[in-house]
């Protein structure tokens, strides 16, 4: 089966590098079935499903000798730097390198490294909740109901105090 070519960068603005996954196929199983030699490092599930790590660095990728055979690699020990370049030339017109950018709605913001939309932090605003349809922060119903109840209570207290004042004023004028 034809395997895709992995396209990646060592930095956000670095040169695009390509690694054919077919070059990572090995046959080391007792069954004789080949496999793609990719070792799981950090758990990708942790990075995908824990909101608190959304802005954290993505999982690290380690390259072994199979990957390095397909790249020209230079190690600068004095400056502790590594440089990589493609050995082969790839026809980039036939490669789909990136998925289409996600379109965000409302107050969402696009987080480009993961191509996801991040909901606004409504929980950081007092009495606000996220409107799932518009993806905007709005006042929570509980707050609105308590605000209306408080206003009604103040209005009732004002009317009651006004009535008490009127009665006291009448009593004072009747006693004088």
XYZ file of N, CA and C in Angstrom:
528
model
N 0.841 -1.185 0.000
C 0.000 0.000 0.000
C 0.879 1.238 0.000
N 0.453 2.246 -0.741
C 1.190 3.502 -0.776
C 0.944 4.260 0.514
N 2.024 4.652 1.142
C 1.923 5.430 2.366
C 2.188 6.891 2.044
N 1.573 7.794 2.782
C 1.768 9.226 2.501
C 3.160 9.693 2.909
N 3.454 10.891 2.498
C 4.706 11.538 2.866
C 4.406 12.485 4.013
N 5.130 12.349 5.099
C 4.960 13.218 6.261
C 5.698 14.520 5.995
N 4.996 15.631 6.071
C 5.593 16.954 5.892
C 5.636 17.634 7.257
N 6.771 18.239 7.585
C 6.906 18.883 8.891
C 7.945 19.988 8.822
N 7.977 20.775 9.863
C 8.964 21.848 10.019
C 9.589 21.699 11.388
N 10.851 22.081 11.494
C 11.517 22.048 12.798
C 11.205 23.289 13.613
N 10.724 24.327 12.949
C 10.297 25.540 13.642
C 9.141 26.140 12.853
N 8.453 27.084 13.456
C 7.260 27.683 12.838
C 7.557 28.245 11.450
N 8.713 28.882 11.285
C 9.049 29.481 9.990
C 10.185 28.737 9.285
N 10.450 27.526 9.699
C 11.526 26.736 9.110
C 11.150 26.154 7.762
N 12.148 25.590 7.101
C 11.947 24.965 5.794
C 11.099 23.706 5.934
N 10.249 23.480 4.948
C 9.401 22.289 4.942
C 10.273 21.067 4.659
N 10.169 20.065 5.500
C 10.894 18.809 5.319
C 9.892 17.704 5.047
N 10.333 16.677 4.314
C 9.442 15.587 3.933
C 10.068 14.260 4.325
N 9.239 13.378 4.824
C 9.697 12.053 5.223
C 8.693 11.029 4.710
N 9.076 10.243 3.695
C 8.147 9.229 3.190
C 7.948 8.138 4.240
N 6.707 7.932 4.640
C 6.438 6.916 5.657
C 6.773 5.514 5.160
N 6.804 5.328 3.843
C 7.180 4.020 3.301
C 8.629 3.675 3.651
N 9.446 4.689 3.935
C 10.840 4.457 4.322
C 10.954 4.026 5.785
N 9.871 4.106 6.518
C 9.890 3.725 7.930
C 9.295 2.331 8.162
N 9.001 1.621 7.087
C 8.415 0.286 7.205
C 9.517 -0.719 7.533
N 9.271 -1.517 8.565
C 10.215 -2.573 8.943
C 9.447 -3.876 9.100
N 10.184 -4.957 9.082
C 9.578 -6.271 9.238
C 10.292 -6.970 10.393
N 9.835 -6.699 11.617
C 10.486 -7.288 12.797
C 9.523 -8.125 13.637
N 8.374 -8.427 13.086
C 7.388 -9.219 13.836
C 7.563 -10.710 13.536
N 7.249 -11.529 14.523
C 7.293 -12.976 14.278
C 6.327 -13.404 13.179
N 5.236 -12.642 13.007
C 4.243 -13.002 11.986
C 4.737 -12.688 10.581
N 5.782 -11.898 10.480
C 6.291 -11.531 9.162
C 5.561 -10.361 8.531
N 4.563 -9.812 9.234
C 3.831 -8.664 8.694
C 4.623 -7.384 8.939
N 4.772 -6.561 7.922
C 5.527 -5.310 8.104
C 4.716 -4.298 8.927
N 5.421 -3.359 9.504
C 4.779 -2.279 10.260
C 5.558 -0.995 10.061
N 4.889 0.128 10.279
C 5.563 1.424 10.232
C 6.216 1.629 11.592
N 7.493 1.886 11.587
C 8.258 2.022 12.832
C 8.083 3.422 13.399
N 7.071 3.584 14.203
C 6.805 4.846 14.888
C 6.599 4.502 16.350
N 7.419 5.060 17.194
C 7.308 4.794 18.624
C 6.486 5.881 19.280
N 5.593 5.459 20.124
C 4.741 6.411 20.832
C 5.550 7.044 21.950
N 5.570 8.369 21.940
C 6.268 9.096 22.999
C 5.232 9.597 23.984
N 5.032 10.904 23.993
C 4.002 11.492 24.838
C 2.644 11.021 24.342
N 1.713 10.921 25.244
C 0.373 10.495 24.864
C -0.333 11.619 24.122
N -0.646 11.399 22.858
C -1.340 12.406 22.065
C -2.728 12.669 22.625
N -3.342 11.636 23.225
C -4.669 11.821 23.818
C -4.640 12.891 24.898
N -3.570 12.917 25.677
C -3.466 13.916 26.738
C -3.484 15.315 26.153
N -2.762 15.521 25.056
C -2.676 16.849 24.455
C -3.953 17.229 23.729
N -4.661 16.254 23.188
C -5.875 16.571 22.443
C -7.076 16.823 23.342
N -7.152 16.151 24.474
C -8.385 16.170 25.253
C -8.299 16.907 26.582
N -7.186 17.517 26.895
C -7.087 18.277 28.134
C -6.957 19.751 27.783
N -8.015 20.499 28.051
C -8.080 21.903 27.659
C -6.940 22.715 28.253
N -6.509 22.346 29.453
C -5.484 23.162 30.096
C -4.153 23.120 29.356
N -3.961 22.165 28.479
C -2.709 22.076 27.737
C -2.859 22.580 26.310
N -3.946 23.267 26.018
C -4.210 23.688 24.653
C -3.082 24.543 24.096
N -2.547 25.425 24.919
C -1.489 26.299 24.449
C -0.105 25.734 24.736
N -0.060 24.592 25.393
C 1.225 23.987 25.704
C 1.856 23.445 24.431
N 3.133 23.153 24.522
C 3.816 22.574 23.376
C 3.176 21.249 23.017
N 3.083 20.950 21.720
C 2.547 19.645 21.325
C 3.523 18.541 21.693
N 3.103 17.302 21.572
C 4.005 16.209 21.922
C 5.279 16.243 21.083
N 6.345 15.823 21.659
C 7.627 15.790 20.971
C 7.681 14.592 20.017
N 8.395 14.761 18.937
C 8.608 13.681 17.993
C 10.087 13.354 18.008
N 10.401 12.094 18.150
C 11.795 11.656 18.137
C 12.070 10.958 16.817
N 13.197 11.280 16.200
C 13.597 10.629 14.967
C 14.636 9.568 15.268
N 14.458 8.394 14.672
C 15.452 7.335 14.772
C 16.284 7.282 13.509
N 17.064 6.230 13.385
C 17.978 6.120 12.243
C 17.243 5.949 10.922
N 16.074 5.303 10.930
C 15.327 5.160 9.669
C 14.921 6.519 9.124
N 14.489 7.401 9.976
C 14.093 8.744 9.538
C 15.320 9.543 9.117
N 16.399 9.436 9.893
C 17.596 10.219 9.594
C 18.267 9.767 8.293
N 18.056 8.535 7.867
C 18.617 8.063 6.589
C 18.030 8.831 5.409
N 16.839 9.376 5.589
C 16.159 10.093 4.511
C 16.393 11.590 4.547
N 17.167 12.050 5.514
C 17.432 13.478 5.652
C 18.940 13.708 5.757
N 19.390 14.795 5.178
C 20.767 15.214 5.413
C 20.768 15.884 6.781
N 21.589 15.434 7.662
C 21.566 15.939 9.031
C 22.950 16.446 9.410
N 22.998 17.617 9.994
C 24.247 18.218 10.443
C 24.119 18.517 11.922
N 25.121 18.096 12.684
C 25.148 18.352 14.120
C 26.247 19.355 14.409
N 25.891 20.489 14.993
C 26.866 21.505 15.405
C 27.003 21.391 16.914
N 27.982 20.608 17.340
C 28.148 20.345 18.769
C 28.572 21.589 19.542
N 29.342 22.455 18.910
C 29.830 23.651 19.595
C 28.686 24.578 19.987
N 27.707 24.712 19.099
C 26.572 25.602 19.359
C 25.310 24.829 19.731
N 25.436 23.546 19.942
C 24.321 22.637 20.280
C 23.113 22.870 19.364
N 23.368 22.728 18.061
C 22.313 22.910 17.064
C 22.295 21.715 16.115
N 21.133 21.465 15.555
C 20.959 20.409 14.563
C 20.286 21.022 13.352
N 20.779 20.669 12.171
C 20.158 21.125 10.936
C 19.773 19.932 10.089
N 18.636 20.036 9.404
C 18.178 18.939 8.548
C 17.738 19.497 7.213
N 17.906 18.657 6.197
C 17.502 19.018 4.849
C 17.077 17.735 4.140
N 16.200 17.851 3.173
C 15.752 16.679 2.421
C 16.870 16.142 1.536
N 17.008 14.817 1.486
C 17.933 14.192 0.537
C 17.277 14.128 -0.834
N 16.039 13.718 -0.862
C 15.315 13.577 -2.123
C 14.540 14.850 -2.420
N 14.218 15.032 -3.691
C 13.395 16.166 -4.106
C 11.958 15.657 -4.229
N 11.026 16.376 -3.614
C 9.627 15.959 -3.627
C 8.812 16.924 -4.462
N 7.884 16.362 -5.214
C 6.966 17.177 -5.999
C 5.890 17.683 -5.054
N 6.040 18.905 -4.613
C 5.131 19.447 -3.598
C 3.742 19.739 -4.152
N 3.590 19.773 -5.472
C 2.264 20.044 -6.044
C 1.319 18.869 -5.840
N 1.862 17.677 -5.724
C 1.025 16.496 -5.537
C 0.830 16.133 -4.068
N 1.445 16.883 -3.196
C 1.312 16.609 -1.758
C 0.295 17.557 -1.152
N -0.616 17.024 -0.381
C -1.519 17.873 0.393
C -0.835 18.060 1.742
N -0.287 19.241 1.947
C 0.559 19.472 3.111
C -0.268 19.846 4.332
N -1.138 20.790 4.191
C -1.903 21.264 5.351
C -3.403 21.159 5.070
N -4.144 20.931 6.097
C -5.587 20.947 5.949
C -6.055 22.403 5.867
N -7.250 22.577 5.388
C -7.811 23.926 5.284
C -7.928 24.541 6.669
N -7.657 25.841 6.804
C -7.793 26.476 8.117
C -9.227 26.385 8.628
N -9.363 26.105 9.896
C -10.667 26.029 10.540
C -11.284 27.424 10.586
N -12.575 27.498 10.293
C -13.286 28.778 10.347
C -13.950 28.888 11.709
N -13.607 29.929 12.425
C -14.147 30.145 13.769
C -15.363 31.063 13.683
N -16.256 30.939 14.672
C -17.454 31.779 14.712
C -17.504 32.540 16.022
N -18.308 33.585 16.045
C -18.507 34.357 17.276
C -17.206 34.916 17.826
N -16.975 34.652 19.094
C -15.785 35.173 19.768
C -14.662 34.144 19.826
N -14.786 33.056 19.071
C -13.723 32.051 19.056
C -12.470 32.624 18.404
N -11.329 32.076 18.793
C -10.065 32.452 18.177
C -9.408 31.208 17.611
N -8.795 31.342 16.460
C -8.129 30.204 15.821
C -6.744 30.025 16.425
N -6.449 28.789 16.794
C -5.129 28.420 17.291
C -4.449 27.650 16.160
N -3.603 28.345 15.399
C -3.038 27.819 14.159
C -2.210 26.542 14.331
N -1.372 26.410 15.365
C -0.566 25.183 15.447
C -1.382 23.895 15.476
N -2.598 23.953 15.994
C -3.445 22.750 16.017
C -4.633 22.865 15.074
N -4.763 24.018 14.407
C -5.858 24.266 13.473
C -7.207 24.001 14.131
N -7.400 24.593 15.302
C -8.658 24.464 16.030
C -9.141 25.844 16.440
N -10.432 25.918 16.729
C -11.014 27.154 17.258
C -11.140 27.010 18.764
N -10.729 28.040 19.473
C -10.773 28.022 20.930
C -11.917 28.910 21.378
N -12.775 28.350 22.209
C -13.901 29.117 22.741
C -13.394 30.235 23.641
N -14.134 31.336 23.715
C -13.722 32.418 24.606
C -13.789 31.952 26.063
N -12.932 32.506 26.913
C -12.889 32.070 28.324
C -14.000 32.707 29.155
N -15.244 32.336 28.872
C -16.386 32.931 29.566
C -16.353 32.653 31.060
N -15.792 31.524 31.452
C -15.735 31.171 32.877
C -14.860 32.141 33.665
N -14.041 32.925 32.975
C -13.206 33.906 33.658
C -13.938 35.224 33.900
N -15.094 35.391 33.282
C -15.899 36.596 33.471
C -17.005 36.295 34.475
N -17.239 37.207 35.383
C -18.278 36.987 36.385
C -19.643 36.866 35.721
N -20.400 35.847 36.120
C -21.786 35.642 35.720
C -21.976 35.399 34.219
N -20.935 34.986 33.504
C -21.049 34.744 32.072
C -20.947 33.253 31.768
N -21.640 32.853 30.714
C -21.574 31.482 30.212
C -21.401 31.558 28.695
N -20.956 30.448 28.119
C -20.752 30.379 26.676
C -22.055 29.991 25.999
N -22.457 30.781 25.022
C -23.601 30.432 24.189
C -23.081 29.471 23.120
N -23.516 28.217 23.178
C -22.979 27.175 22.294
C -23.309 27.424 20.819
N -24.401 28.106 20.540
C -24.774 28.362 19.149
C -23.947 29.476 18.533
N -23.799 30.578 19.253
C -23.084 31.737 18.705
C -21.617 31.761 19.095
N -21.224 30.941 20.072
C -19.854 30.891 20.590
C -19.414 32.266 21.102
N -20.350 32.945 21.757
C -20.060 34.228 22.400
C -20.422 34.115 23.873
N -19.806 34.955 24.688
C -20.131 34.984 26.115
C -21.413 35.787 26.305
N -22.261 35.287 27.191
C -23.482 36.032 27.517
C -23.725 35.900 29.008
N -24.556 36.797 29.516
C -24.909 36.731 30.934
C -25.654 35.437 31.203
N -25.335 34.807 32.298
C -26.015 33.574 32.669
C -27.440 33.841 33.120
N -28.332 32.878 32.907
C -29.739 33.041 33.298
C -29.870 33.253 34.793
N -29.082 32.540 35.566
C -29.145 32.682 37.020
C -28.880 34.105 37.450
N -27.875 34.735 36.828
C -27.564 36.119 37.167
C -28.701 37.043 36.760
N -29.243 36.842 35.557
C -30.331 37.703 35.101
C -31.560 37.566 36.000
N -31.900 36.330 36.394
C -33.050 36.126 37.286
C -32.804 36.761 38.653
N -31.585 36.603 39.171
C -31.302 37.203 40.488
C -31.278 38.724 40.399
N -30.827 39.287 39.278
C -30.828 40.744 39.112
C -32.266 41.273 39.067
N -33.131 40.583 38.325
C -34.547 40.999 38.257
C -35.196 40.851 39.625
N -34.936 39.750 40.321
C -35.511 39.539 41.655
C -35.029 40.620 42.621
N -33.761 40.994 42.531
C -33.224 42.051 43.404
C -33.904 43.386 43.105
N -34.074 43.704 41.823
C -34.747 44.957 41.454
C -36.198 44.974 41.930
N -36.885 43.850 41.798
C -38.267 43.763 42.289
C -38.294 43.927 43.804
N -37.336 43.314 44.501
C -37.274 43.443 45.964
C -37.017 44.888 46.368
N -36.099 45.569 45.660
C -35.840 46.984 45.974
C -37.068 47.842 45.695
N -37.772 47.569 44.605
C -38.981 48.336 44.288
C -40.044 48.113 45.361
N -40.222 46.847 45.786
C -41.203 46.544 46.838
C -40.806 47.222 48.143
N -39.510 47.210 48.461
C -39.035 47.865 49.690
C -39.262 49.368 49.606
N -39.036 49.954 48.443
C -39.248 51.393 48.266
C -40.722 51.749 48.467
N -41.594 50.926 47.887
C -43.033 51.182 48.045
C -43.440 51.016 49.510
N -42.968 49.963 50.156
C -43.306 49.714 51.561
C -42.786 50.839 52.445
N -41.543 51.265 52.235
C -40.982 52.354 53.049
C -41.717 53.667 52.789
N -42.129 53.885 51.554
C -42.889 55.094 51.240
C -44.234 55.077 51.960
N -44.874 53.905 51.976
C -46.155 53.762 52.672
C -45.979 53.977 54.179
N -44.917 53.397 54.750
C -44.640 53.582 56.199
C -44.399 55.058 56.496
N -43.653 55.723 55.642
C -43.389 57.150 55.825
C -44.687 57.958 55.796
N -45.550 57.642 54.844
C -46.849 58.341 54.739
C -47.672 58.138 56.012
N -47.757 56.904 56.510
C -48.538 56.619 57.717
C -47.967 57.354 58.922
N -46.642 57.322 59.061
C -46.011 58.032 60.186
C -46.257 59.535 60.082
N -46.192 60.072 58.895
C -46.444 61.492 58.696
C -47.881 61.841 59.063
N -48.865 60.985 58.683
C -50.254 61.226 59.034
C -50.457 61.141 60.541
N -49.842 60.144 61.179
C -49.979 60.029 62.644
C -49.434 61.261 63.336
N -48.294 61.758 62.866
C -47.695 62.948 63.491
C -48.580 64.170 63.284
N -49.152 64.318 62.110
C -50.018 65.488 61.878
C -51.343 65.352 62.645
N -51.834 64.145 62.861
C -53.056 63.927 63.627
C -52.830 64.161 65.129
N -51.645 63.873 65.608
C -51.373 64.064 67.030
C -51.036 65.509 67.341
N -50.711 66.310 66.375
C -50.367 67.703 66.649
C -51.545 68.577 66.552
